[in-house]
Coordinates of C-alpha atoms in Angstrom, one line a residue:
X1 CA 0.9 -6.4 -2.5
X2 CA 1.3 -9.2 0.5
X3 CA -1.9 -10.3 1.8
X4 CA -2.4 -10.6 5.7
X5 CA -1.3 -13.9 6.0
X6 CA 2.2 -13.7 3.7
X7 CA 2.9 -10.7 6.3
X8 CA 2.3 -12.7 9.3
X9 CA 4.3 -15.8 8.2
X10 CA 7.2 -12.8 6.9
X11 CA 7.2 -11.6 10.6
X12 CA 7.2 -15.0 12.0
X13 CA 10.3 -15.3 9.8
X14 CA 12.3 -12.1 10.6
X15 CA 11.9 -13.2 14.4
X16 CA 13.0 -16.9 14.0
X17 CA 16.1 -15.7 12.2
X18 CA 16.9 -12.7 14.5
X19 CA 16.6 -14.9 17.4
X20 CA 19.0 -17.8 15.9
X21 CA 21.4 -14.2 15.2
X22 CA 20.7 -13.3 18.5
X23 CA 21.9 -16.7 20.0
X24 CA 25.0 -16.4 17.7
X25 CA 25.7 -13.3 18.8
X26 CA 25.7 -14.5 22.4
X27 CA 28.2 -17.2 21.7
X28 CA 30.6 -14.9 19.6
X29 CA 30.0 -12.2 23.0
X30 CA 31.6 -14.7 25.0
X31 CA 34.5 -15.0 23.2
X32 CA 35.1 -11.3 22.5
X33 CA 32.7 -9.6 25.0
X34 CA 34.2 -6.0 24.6
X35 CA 34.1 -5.9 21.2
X36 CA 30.3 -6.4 20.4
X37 CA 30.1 -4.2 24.1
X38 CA 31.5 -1.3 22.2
X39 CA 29.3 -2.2 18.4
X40 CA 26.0 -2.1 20.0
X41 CA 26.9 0.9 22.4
X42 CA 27.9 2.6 19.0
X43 CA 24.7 1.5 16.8
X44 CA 22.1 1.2 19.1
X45 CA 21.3 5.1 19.2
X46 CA 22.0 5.2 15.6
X47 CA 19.4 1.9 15.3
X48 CA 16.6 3.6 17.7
X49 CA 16.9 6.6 15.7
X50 CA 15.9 5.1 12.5
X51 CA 13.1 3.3 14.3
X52 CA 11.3 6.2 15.5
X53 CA 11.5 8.5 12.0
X54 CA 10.9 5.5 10.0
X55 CA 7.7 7.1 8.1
X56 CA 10.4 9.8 6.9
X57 CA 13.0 7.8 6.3
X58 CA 14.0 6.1 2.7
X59 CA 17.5 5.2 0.6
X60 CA 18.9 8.3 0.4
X61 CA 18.2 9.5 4.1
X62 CA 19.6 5.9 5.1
X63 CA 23.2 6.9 2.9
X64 CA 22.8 10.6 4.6
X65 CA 22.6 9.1 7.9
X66 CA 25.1 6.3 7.7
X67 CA 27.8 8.8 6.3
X68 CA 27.5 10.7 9.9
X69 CA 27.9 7.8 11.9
X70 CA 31.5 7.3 9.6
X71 CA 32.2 10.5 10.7
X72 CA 30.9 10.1 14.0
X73 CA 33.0 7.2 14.6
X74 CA 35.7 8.9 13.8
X75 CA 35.5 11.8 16.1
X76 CA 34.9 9.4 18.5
X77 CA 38.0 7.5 17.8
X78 CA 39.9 10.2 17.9
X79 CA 39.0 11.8 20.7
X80 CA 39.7 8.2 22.6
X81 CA 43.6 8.3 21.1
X82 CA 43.7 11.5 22.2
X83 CA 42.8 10.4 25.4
X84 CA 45.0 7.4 25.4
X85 CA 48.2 9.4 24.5
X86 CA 47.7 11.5 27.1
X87 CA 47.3 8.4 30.0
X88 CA 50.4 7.1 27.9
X89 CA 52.3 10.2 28.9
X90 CA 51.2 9.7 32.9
X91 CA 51.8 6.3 32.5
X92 CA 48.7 4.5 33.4
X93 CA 48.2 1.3 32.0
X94 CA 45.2 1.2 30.5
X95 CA 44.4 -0.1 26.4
X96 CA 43.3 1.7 23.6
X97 CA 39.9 -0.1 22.9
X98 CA 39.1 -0.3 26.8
X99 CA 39.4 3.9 26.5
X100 CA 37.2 4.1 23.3
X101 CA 34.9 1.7 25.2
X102 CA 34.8 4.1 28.3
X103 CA 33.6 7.3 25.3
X104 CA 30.9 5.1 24.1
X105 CA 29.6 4.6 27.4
X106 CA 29.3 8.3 28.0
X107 CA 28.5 8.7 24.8
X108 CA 25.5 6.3 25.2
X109 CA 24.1 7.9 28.4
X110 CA 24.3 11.1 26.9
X111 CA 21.4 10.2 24.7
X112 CA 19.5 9.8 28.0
X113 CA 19.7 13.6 28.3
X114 CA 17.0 15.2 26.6
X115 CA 14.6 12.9 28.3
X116 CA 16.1 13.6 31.6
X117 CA 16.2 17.1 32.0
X118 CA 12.6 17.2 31.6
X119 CA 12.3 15.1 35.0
X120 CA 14.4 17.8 36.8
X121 CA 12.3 20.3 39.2
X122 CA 15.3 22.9 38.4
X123 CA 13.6 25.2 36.0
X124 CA 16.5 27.0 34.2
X125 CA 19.5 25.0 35.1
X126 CA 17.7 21.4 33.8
X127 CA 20.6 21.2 31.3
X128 CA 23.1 21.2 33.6
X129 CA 22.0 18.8 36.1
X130 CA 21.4 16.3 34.1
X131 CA 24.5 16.8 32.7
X132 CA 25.7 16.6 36.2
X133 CA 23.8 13.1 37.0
X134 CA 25.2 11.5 33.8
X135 CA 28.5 12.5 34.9
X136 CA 28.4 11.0 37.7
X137 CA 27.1 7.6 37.3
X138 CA 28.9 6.7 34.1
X139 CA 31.7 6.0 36.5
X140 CA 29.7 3.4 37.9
X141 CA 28.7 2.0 34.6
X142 CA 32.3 2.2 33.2
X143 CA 33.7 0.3 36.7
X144 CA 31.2 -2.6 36.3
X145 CA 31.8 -3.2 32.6
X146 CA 36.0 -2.5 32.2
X147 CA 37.1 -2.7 35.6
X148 CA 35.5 -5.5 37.6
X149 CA 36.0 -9.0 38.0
X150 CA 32.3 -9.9 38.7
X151 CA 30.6 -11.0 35.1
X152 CA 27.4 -11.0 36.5
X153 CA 26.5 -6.8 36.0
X154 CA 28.6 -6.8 32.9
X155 CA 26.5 -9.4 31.4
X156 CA 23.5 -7.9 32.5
X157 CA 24.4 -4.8 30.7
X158 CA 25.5 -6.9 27.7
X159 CA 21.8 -8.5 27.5
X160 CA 20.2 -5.6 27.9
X161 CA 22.1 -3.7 24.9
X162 CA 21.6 -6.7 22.7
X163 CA 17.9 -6.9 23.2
X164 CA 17.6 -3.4 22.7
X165 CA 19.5 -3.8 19.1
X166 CA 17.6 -6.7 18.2
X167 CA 14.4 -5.3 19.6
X168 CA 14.7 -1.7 17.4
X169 CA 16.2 -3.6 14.5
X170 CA 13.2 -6.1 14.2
X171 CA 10.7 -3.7 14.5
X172 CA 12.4 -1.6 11.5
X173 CA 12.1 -4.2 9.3
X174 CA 8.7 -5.4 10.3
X175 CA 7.6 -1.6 9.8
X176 CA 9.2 -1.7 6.1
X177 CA 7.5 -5.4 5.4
X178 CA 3.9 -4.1 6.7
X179 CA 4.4 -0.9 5.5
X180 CA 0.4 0.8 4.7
X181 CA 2.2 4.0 3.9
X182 CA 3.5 4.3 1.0
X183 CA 1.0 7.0 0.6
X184 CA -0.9 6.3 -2.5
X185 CA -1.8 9.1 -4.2
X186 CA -4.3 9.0 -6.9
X187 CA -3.0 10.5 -10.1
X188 CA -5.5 9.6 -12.3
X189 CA -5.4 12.1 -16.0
X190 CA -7.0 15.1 -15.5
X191 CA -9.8 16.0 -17.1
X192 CA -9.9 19.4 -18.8
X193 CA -11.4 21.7 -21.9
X194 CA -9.4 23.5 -24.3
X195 CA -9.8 27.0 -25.1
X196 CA -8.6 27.5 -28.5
X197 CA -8.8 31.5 -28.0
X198 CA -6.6 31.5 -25.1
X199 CA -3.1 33.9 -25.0
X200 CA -0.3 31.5 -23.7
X201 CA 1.3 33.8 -20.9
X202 CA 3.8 32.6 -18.1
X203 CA 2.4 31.9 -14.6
X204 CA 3.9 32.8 -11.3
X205 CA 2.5 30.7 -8.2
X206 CA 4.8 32.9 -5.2
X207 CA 4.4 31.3 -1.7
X208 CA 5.8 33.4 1.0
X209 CA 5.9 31.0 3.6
X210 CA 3.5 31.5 7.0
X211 CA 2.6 34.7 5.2
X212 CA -0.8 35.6 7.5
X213 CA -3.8 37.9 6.1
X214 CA -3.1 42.1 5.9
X215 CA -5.8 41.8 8.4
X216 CA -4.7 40.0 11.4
X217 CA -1.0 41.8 10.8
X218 CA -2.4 44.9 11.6
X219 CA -5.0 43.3 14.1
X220 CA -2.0 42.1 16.0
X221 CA 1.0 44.6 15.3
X222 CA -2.1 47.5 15.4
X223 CA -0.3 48.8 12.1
X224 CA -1.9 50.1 9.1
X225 CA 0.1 48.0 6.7
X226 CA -3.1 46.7 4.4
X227 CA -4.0 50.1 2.9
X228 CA -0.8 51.7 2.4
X229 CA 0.7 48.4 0.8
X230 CA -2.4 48.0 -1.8
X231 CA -2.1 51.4 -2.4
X232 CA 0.9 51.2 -3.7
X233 CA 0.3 48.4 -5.9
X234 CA -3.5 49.6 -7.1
X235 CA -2.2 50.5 -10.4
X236 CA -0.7 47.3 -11.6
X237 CA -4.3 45.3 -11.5
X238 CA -4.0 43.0 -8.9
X239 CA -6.4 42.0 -6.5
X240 CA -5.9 41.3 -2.9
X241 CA -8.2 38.3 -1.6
X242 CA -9.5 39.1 2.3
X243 CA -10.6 35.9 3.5
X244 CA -8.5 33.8 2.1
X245 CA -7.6 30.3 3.9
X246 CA -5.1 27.3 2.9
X247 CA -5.5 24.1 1.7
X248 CA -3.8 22.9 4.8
X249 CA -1.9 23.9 7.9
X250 CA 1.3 22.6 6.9
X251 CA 4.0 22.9 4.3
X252 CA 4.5 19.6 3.0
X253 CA 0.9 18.9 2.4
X254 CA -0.1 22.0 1.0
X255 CA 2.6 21.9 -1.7
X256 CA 2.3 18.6 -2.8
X257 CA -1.4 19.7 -3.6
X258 CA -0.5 22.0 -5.6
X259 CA 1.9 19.4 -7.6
X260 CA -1.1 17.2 -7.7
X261 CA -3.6 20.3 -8.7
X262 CA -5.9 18.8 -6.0
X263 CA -6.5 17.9 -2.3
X264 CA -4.6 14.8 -1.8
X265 CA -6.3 13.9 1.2
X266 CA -9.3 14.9 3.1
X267 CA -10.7 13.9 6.4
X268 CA -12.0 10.6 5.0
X269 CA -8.6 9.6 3.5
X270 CA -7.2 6.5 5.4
X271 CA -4.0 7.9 7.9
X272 CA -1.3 8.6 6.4
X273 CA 1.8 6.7 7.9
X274 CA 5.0 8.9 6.2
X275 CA 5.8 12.2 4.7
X276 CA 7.8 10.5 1.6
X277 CA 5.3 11.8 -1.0
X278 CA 5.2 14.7 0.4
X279 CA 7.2 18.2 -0.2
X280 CA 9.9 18.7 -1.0
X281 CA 10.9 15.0 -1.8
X282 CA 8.1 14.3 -4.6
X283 CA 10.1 16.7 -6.5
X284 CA 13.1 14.3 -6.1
X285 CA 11.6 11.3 -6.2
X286 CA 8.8 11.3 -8.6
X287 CA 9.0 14.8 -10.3
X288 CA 8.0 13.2 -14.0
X289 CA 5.0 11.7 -12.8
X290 CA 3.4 14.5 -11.1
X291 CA 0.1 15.7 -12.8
X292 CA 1.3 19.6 -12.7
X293 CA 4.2 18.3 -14.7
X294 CA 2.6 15.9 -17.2
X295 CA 0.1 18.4 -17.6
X296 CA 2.4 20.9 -18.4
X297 CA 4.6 19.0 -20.5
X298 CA 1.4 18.3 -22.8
X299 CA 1.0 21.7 -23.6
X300 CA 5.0 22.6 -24.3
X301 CA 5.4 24.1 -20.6
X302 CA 8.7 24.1 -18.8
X303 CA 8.2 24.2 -14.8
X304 CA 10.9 26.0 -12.7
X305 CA 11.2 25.5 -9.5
X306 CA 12.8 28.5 -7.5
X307 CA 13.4 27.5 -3.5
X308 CA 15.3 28.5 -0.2
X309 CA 17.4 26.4 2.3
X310 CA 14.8 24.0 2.7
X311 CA 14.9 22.9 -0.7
X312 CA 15.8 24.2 -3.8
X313 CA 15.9 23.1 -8.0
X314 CA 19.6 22.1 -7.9
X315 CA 19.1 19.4 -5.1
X316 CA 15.8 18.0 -5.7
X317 CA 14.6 18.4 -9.6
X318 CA 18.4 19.6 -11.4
X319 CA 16.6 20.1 -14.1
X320 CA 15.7 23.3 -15.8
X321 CA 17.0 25.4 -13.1
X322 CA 17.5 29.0 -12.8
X323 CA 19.1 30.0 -9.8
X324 CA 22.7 27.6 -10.6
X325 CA 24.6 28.8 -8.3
X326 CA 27.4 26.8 -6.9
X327 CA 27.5 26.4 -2.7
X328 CA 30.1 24.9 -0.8
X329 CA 27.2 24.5 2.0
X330 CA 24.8 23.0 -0.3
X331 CA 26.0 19.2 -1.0
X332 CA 26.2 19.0 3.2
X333 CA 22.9 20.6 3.8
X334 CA 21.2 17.5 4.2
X335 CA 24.0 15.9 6.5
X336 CA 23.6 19.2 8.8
X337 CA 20.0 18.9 9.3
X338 CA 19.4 15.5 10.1
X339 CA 23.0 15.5 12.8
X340 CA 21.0 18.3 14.0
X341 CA 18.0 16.2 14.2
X342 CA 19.7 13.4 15.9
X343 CA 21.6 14.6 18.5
X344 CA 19.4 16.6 19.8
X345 CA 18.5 14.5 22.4
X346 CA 22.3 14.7 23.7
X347 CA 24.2 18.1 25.2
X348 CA 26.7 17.8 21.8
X349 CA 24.7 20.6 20.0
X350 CA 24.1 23.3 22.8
X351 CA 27.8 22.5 24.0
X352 CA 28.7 23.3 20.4
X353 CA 26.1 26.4 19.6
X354 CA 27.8 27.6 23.1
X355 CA 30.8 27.9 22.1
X356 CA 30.3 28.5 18.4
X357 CA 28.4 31.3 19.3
X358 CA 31.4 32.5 21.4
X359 CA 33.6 32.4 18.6
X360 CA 31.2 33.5 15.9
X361 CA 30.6 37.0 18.6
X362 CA 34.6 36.8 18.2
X363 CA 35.4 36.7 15.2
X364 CA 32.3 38.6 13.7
X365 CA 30.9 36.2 12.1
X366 CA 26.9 36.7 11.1
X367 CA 24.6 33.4 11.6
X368 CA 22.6 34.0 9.2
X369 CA 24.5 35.0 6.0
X370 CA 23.2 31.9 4.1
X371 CA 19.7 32.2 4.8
X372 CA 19.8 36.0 4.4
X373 CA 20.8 35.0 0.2
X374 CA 18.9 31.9 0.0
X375 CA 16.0 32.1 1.6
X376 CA 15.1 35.3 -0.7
X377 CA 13.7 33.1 -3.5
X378 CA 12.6 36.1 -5.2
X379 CA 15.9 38.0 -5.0
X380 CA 17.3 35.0 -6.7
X381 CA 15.0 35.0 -9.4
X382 CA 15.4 38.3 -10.3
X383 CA 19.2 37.9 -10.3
X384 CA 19.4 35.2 -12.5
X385 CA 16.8 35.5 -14.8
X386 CA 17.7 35.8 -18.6
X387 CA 16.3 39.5 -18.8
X388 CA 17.6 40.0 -22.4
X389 CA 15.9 36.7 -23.7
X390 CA 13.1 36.6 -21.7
X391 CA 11.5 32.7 -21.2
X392 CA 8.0 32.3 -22.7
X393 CA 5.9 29.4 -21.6
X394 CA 7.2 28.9 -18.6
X395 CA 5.6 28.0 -15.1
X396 CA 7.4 29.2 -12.4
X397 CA 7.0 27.9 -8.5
X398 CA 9.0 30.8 -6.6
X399 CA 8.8 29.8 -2.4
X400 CA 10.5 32.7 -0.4
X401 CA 10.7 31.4 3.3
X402 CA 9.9 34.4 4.6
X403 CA 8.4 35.6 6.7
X404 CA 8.7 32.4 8.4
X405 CA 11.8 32.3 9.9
X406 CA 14.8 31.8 10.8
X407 CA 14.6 36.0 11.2
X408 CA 17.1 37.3 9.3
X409 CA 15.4 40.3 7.7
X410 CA 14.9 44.2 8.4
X411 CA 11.7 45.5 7.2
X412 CA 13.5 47.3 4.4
X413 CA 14.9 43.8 3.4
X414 CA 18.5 44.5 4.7
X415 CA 20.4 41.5 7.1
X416 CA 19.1 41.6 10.3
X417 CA 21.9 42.6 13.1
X418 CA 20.4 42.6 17.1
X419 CA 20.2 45.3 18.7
X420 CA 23.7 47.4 19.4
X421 CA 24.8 45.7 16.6
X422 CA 25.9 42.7 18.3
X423 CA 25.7 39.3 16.1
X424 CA 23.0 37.6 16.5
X425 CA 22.4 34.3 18.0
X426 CA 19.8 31.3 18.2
X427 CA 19.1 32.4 21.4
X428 CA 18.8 36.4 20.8
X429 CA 16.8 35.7 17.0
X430 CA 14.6 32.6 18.2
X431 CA 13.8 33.2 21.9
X432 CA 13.8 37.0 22.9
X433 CA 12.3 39.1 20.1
X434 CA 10.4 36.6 17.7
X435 CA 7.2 38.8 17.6
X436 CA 9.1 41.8 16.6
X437 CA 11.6 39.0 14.1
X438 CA 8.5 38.0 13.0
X439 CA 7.2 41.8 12.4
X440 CA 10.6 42.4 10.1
X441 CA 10.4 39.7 7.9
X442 CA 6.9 40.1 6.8
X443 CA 7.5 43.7 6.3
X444 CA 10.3 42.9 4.2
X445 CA 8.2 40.6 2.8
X446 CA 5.8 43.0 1.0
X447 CA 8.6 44.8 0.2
X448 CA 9.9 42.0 -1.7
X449 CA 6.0 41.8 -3.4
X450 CA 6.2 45.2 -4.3
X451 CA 9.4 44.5 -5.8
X452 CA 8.6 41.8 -8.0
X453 CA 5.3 43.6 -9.4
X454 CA 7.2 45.7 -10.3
X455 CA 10.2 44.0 -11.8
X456 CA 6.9 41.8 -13.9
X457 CA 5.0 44.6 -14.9
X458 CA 8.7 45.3 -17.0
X459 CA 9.7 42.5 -18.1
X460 CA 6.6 40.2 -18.4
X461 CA 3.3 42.3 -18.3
X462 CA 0.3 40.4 -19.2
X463 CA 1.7 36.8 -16.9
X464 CA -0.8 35.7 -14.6
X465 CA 0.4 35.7 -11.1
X466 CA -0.5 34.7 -7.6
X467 CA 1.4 35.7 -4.4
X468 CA 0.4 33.3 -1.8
X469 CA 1.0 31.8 1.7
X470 CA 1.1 28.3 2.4
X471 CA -0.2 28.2 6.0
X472 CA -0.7 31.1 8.0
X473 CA 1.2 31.9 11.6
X474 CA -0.5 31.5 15.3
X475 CA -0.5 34.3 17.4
X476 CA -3.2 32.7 19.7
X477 CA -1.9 29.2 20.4
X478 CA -4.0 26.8 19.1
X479 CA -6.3 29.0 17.0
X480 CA -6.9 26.6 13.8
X481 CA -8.5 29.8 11.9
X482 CA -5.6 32.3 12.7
X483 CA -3.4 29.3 11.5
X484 CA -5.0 29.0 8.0
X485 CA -5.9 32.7 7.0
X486 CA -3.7 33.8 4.5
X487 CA -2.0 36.4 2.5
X488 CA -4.0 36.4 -1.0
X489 CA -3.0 38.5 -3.8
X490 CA -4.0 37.6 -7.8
X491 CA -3.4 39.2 -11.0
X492 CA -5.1 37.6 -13.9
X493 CA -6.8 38.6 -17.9
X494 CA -9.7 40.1 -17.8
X495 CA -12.0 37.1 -19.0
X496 CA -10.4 35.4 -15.6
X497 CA -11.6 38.5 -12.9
X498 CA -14.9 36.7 -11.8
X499 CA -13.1 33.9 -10.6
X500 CA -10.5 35.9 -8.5
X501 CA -12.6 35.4 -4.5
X502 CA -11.8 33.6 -1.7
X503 CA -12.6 29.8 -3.7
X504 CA -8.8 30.6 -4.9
X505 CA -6.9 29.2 -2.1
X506 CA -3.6 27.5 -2.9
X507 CA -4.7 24.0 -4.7
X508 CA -7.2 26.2 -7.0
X509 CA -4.5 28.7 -7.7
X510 CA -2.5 26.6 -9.5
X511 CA -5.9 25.4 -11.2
X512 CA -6.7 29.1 -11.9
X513 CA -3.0 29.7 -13.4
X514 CA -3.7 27.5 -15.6
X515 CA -6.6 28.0 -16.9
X516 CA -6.0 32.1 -17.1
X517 CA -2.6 31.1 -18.6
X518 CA -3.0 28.8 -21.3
X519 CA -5.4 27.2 -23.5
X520 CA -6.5 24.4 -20.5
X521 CA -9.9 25.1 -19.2
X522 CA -9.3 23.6 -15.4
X523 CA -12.6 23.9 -13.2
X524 CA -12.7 25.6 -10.1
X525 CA -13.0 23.0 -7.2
X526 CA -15.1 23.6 -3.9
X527 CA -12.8 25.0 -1.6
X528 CA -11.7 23.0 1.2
X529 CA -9.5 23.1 4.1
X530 CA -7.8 20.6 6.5
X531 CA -6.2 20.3 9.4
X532 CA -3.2 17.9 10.8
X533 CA -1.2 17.1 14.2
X534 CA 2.3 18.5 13.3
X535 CA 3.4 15.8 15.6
X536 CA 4.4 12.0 14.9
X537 CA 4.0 11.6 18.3
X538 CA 0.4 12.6 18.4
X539 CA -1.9 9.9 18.2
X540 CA -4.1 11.6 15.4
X541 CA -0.8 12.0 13.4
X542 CA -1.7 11.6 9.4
X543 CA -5.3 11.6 10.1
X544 CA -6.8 15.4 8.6
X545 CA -9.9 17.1 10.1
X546 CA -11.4 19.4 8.0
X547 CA -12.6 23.0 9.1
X548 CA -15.7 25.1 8.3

């Protein structure tokens, strides 16, 4: 660990030498000006962009990102030949690296988009103007670097660009050097009794993800959902939990509890200053050192992890996994995501959703055919598990994504199409009917519940199972409660029914699994529940409040 003053004279360090690199630079510019004009053009958005997600950032989102600025750079390239052949043809004389210059520029302003069309008083047509305003003063820009014979703007521009790179590029590495974050997360050996008389059964911990209580569904879709859905499962000894609230209000937090089989943080827990060691990337980056897992390993367990597009066994843990299916999408998932992340600031992706969407309508093509399969983590499960040799001593961490969505489901689990059957969109599933998209998937949902029971009760009768939700859904903006309440449903042995309430929430389910499970005796912690700004933005970011 550095002490205060090592960071300091480190800092003090990194300037010195990016200032000397900075005055190199500056000689070298003179010499080849347009050629470290059209690096920094190129790297600065790439540069700011690692600057600003630097708490989620680490080696392999660095290679992720890097690969689609190669392949950025080539489009770009190739879009500037294009465009040189073509003045080639009208016979304008103009070279090849001043043209891919001139893309960069645009390029570069487009960046300046997202931020821009907020300023607009336009209301719907925001997009357009400042598409409009960029347009037209990238001319100007483009005149005063390429075309003019004045140095004085040009180097202007030149300074400004370079102190921007060094600027972000400095304060990335000071960030890494006085990093606080790497979240430290006490994992310290649990402390447990054994039950010697203990049945050794399989456990099932199913998160359906933003899965709210029976009770607000029908409070808000004024349905009758609650009793007719117990109803049909009151035979099979489960036991739905009303009241029932999560450990936290978000995803990653609330999952890497439950690796941890305890609330990683509270309210008194120094801020947090990344998501690294959070879900899903623990289960990548230190999967053999989780407590869940070295607890389970010391009693001859095998964990299986069974996930959805966010995340699933093959990518993170590739070990022990059931679903092995082989995806052409898969090995680019995490390229798509974060190029959907970064250029969202510029018009590239609605440019490209408009006319993908075009063609998709076309051509037929449904949106949402890969998260219709994937995201149905139980669907999977029961598809690929070995029916005829069933596993024993298993632990198995099945997280459907619905009903969160996107909304790809009917209530009777089928693909959703809009309505006269027209493919659906972004804009038609995520905009126009997301309380009714919303409605479908959670039906499906309990469908899916009622499904699995069922398919248990068969094929692996006396497991102990909880189906859970991670986080509940708002349908009152900023209505913490609504946010937390949950969907709660347990099945556990007999000697395990007094500790079924609402104390089970989701970092003392997996403490109950255990303990119903196998011969571990895990006490019951006191239930707790936090809250966290979504936001990095948010000035309170990584810093938990914790609810009544």
């Amino acid at each position: 660990m550095l002490y205060h003053g090592e960071k300091i004279a480190i800092i003090c360090k990194v300037s010195i030498g990016l200032i000397i690199s900075m005055k190199r630079l500056m000689v070298e510019y003179s010499k080849n000006k347009n050629y470290f004009l059209i690096f920094v053009l190129f790297c600065n958005p790439f540069i700011i962009f690692i600057n600003q997600n630097i708490a989620k950032f680490d080696i392999f989102k660095v290679k992720t990102l890097f690969e689609i600025s190669l392949i950025f750079l080539l489009i770009l390239i190739l879009i500037s030949f294009l465009i040189f052949s073509i003045i080639k043809l009208l016979k304008i004389r103009i070279g090849l690296i001043d043209i891919f210059g001139i893309v960069l520029v645009i390029n570069y302003l487009f960046f300046f988009h997202f931020d821009l069309k907020y300023q607009l008083p336009f209301k719907g047509y925001n997009s357009e103007f400042a598409m409009l305003i960029l347009f037209f003063i990238s001319p100007f820009f483009i005149k005063k670097i390429f075309f003019s014979d004045k140095n004085f703007f040009k180097i202007l521009i030149s300074i400004f660009l370079f102190i921007n790179f060094i600027f972000y590029s400095s304060s990335i590495l000071i960030k890494k050097i006085t990093d606080k974050s790497s979240l430290l997360i006490n994992s310290n050996e649990l402390i447990y009794k054994k039950n010697t008389n203990a049945d050794l059964q399989n456990m099932y911990l199913i998160i359906n993800d933003e899965a709210t209580s029976l009770d607000l569904f029908d409070k808000y879709y004024k349905t009758e959902i609650k009793e007719e859905f117990l109803k049909k499962i009151s035979h099979f000894n489960y036991k739905y939990v009303d009241d029932s609230y999560s450990s936290y209000n978000q995803t990653e937090l609330t999952f890497a509890s439950i690796l941890h089989l305890k609330y990683i943080f509270n309210d008194k827990s120094p801020k947090y200053q990344d998501t690294k060691n959070f879900y899903p990337q623990i289960l990548k980056y230190d999967y053999e050192n989780l407590p869940l897992i070295r607890l389970l390993n010391s009693i001859n367990y095998k964990f299986n992890f069974i996930g959805n597009t966010r995340g699933n066994c093959k990518n993170y843990i590739n070990k022990d996994c059931i679903v092995n299916e082989k995806n052409r999408f898969d090995q680019f998932s995490s390229h798509i995501n974060m190029s959907e992340i970064f250029f969202l600031k510029t018009p590239y992706l609605a440019i490209f959703n408009r006319f993908y969407d075009k063609i998709r309508r076309f051509m037929k093509i449904p949106l949402y055919k890969n998260n219709f399969v994937n995201n149905d983590a139980i669907g999977k499960f029961i598809k690929y598990i070995d029916k005829e040799n069933y596993p024993k001593k298993n632990f198995f961490l099945v997280h459907n994504l619905y009903p969160h969505l996107p909304y790809s489901y009917k209530a009777d689990c089928s693909e959703r199409k809009s309505e006269r059957n027209r493919v659906i969109t972004t804009k038609n599933t995520n905009k126009k009917d997301i309380s009714t998209g919303y409605f479908n998937n959670y039906l499906c949902s309990l469908k899916k519940i009622e499904i699995f029971v069922k398919f248990l009760e068969k094929y692996d009768k006396n497991a102990v199972v909880i189906f859970q939700a991670d986080h509940g859904k708002y349908f009152q903006i900023g209505n913490k409660k609504e946010k937390m309440e949950i969907f709660n449903l347990i099945k556990g042995p007999e000697r395990c029914q007094k500790y079924i309430n609402k104390e089970i929430d989701n970092v003392n389910a997996v403490r109950f699994l255990i303990s119903c499970a196998t011969n571990i005796d895990l006490d019951i912690l006191p239930k707790e529940t936090f809250w966290g700004p979504y936001l990095e933005s948010d000035v309170n970011w990584g810093k938990l409040e914790k609810l009544n």
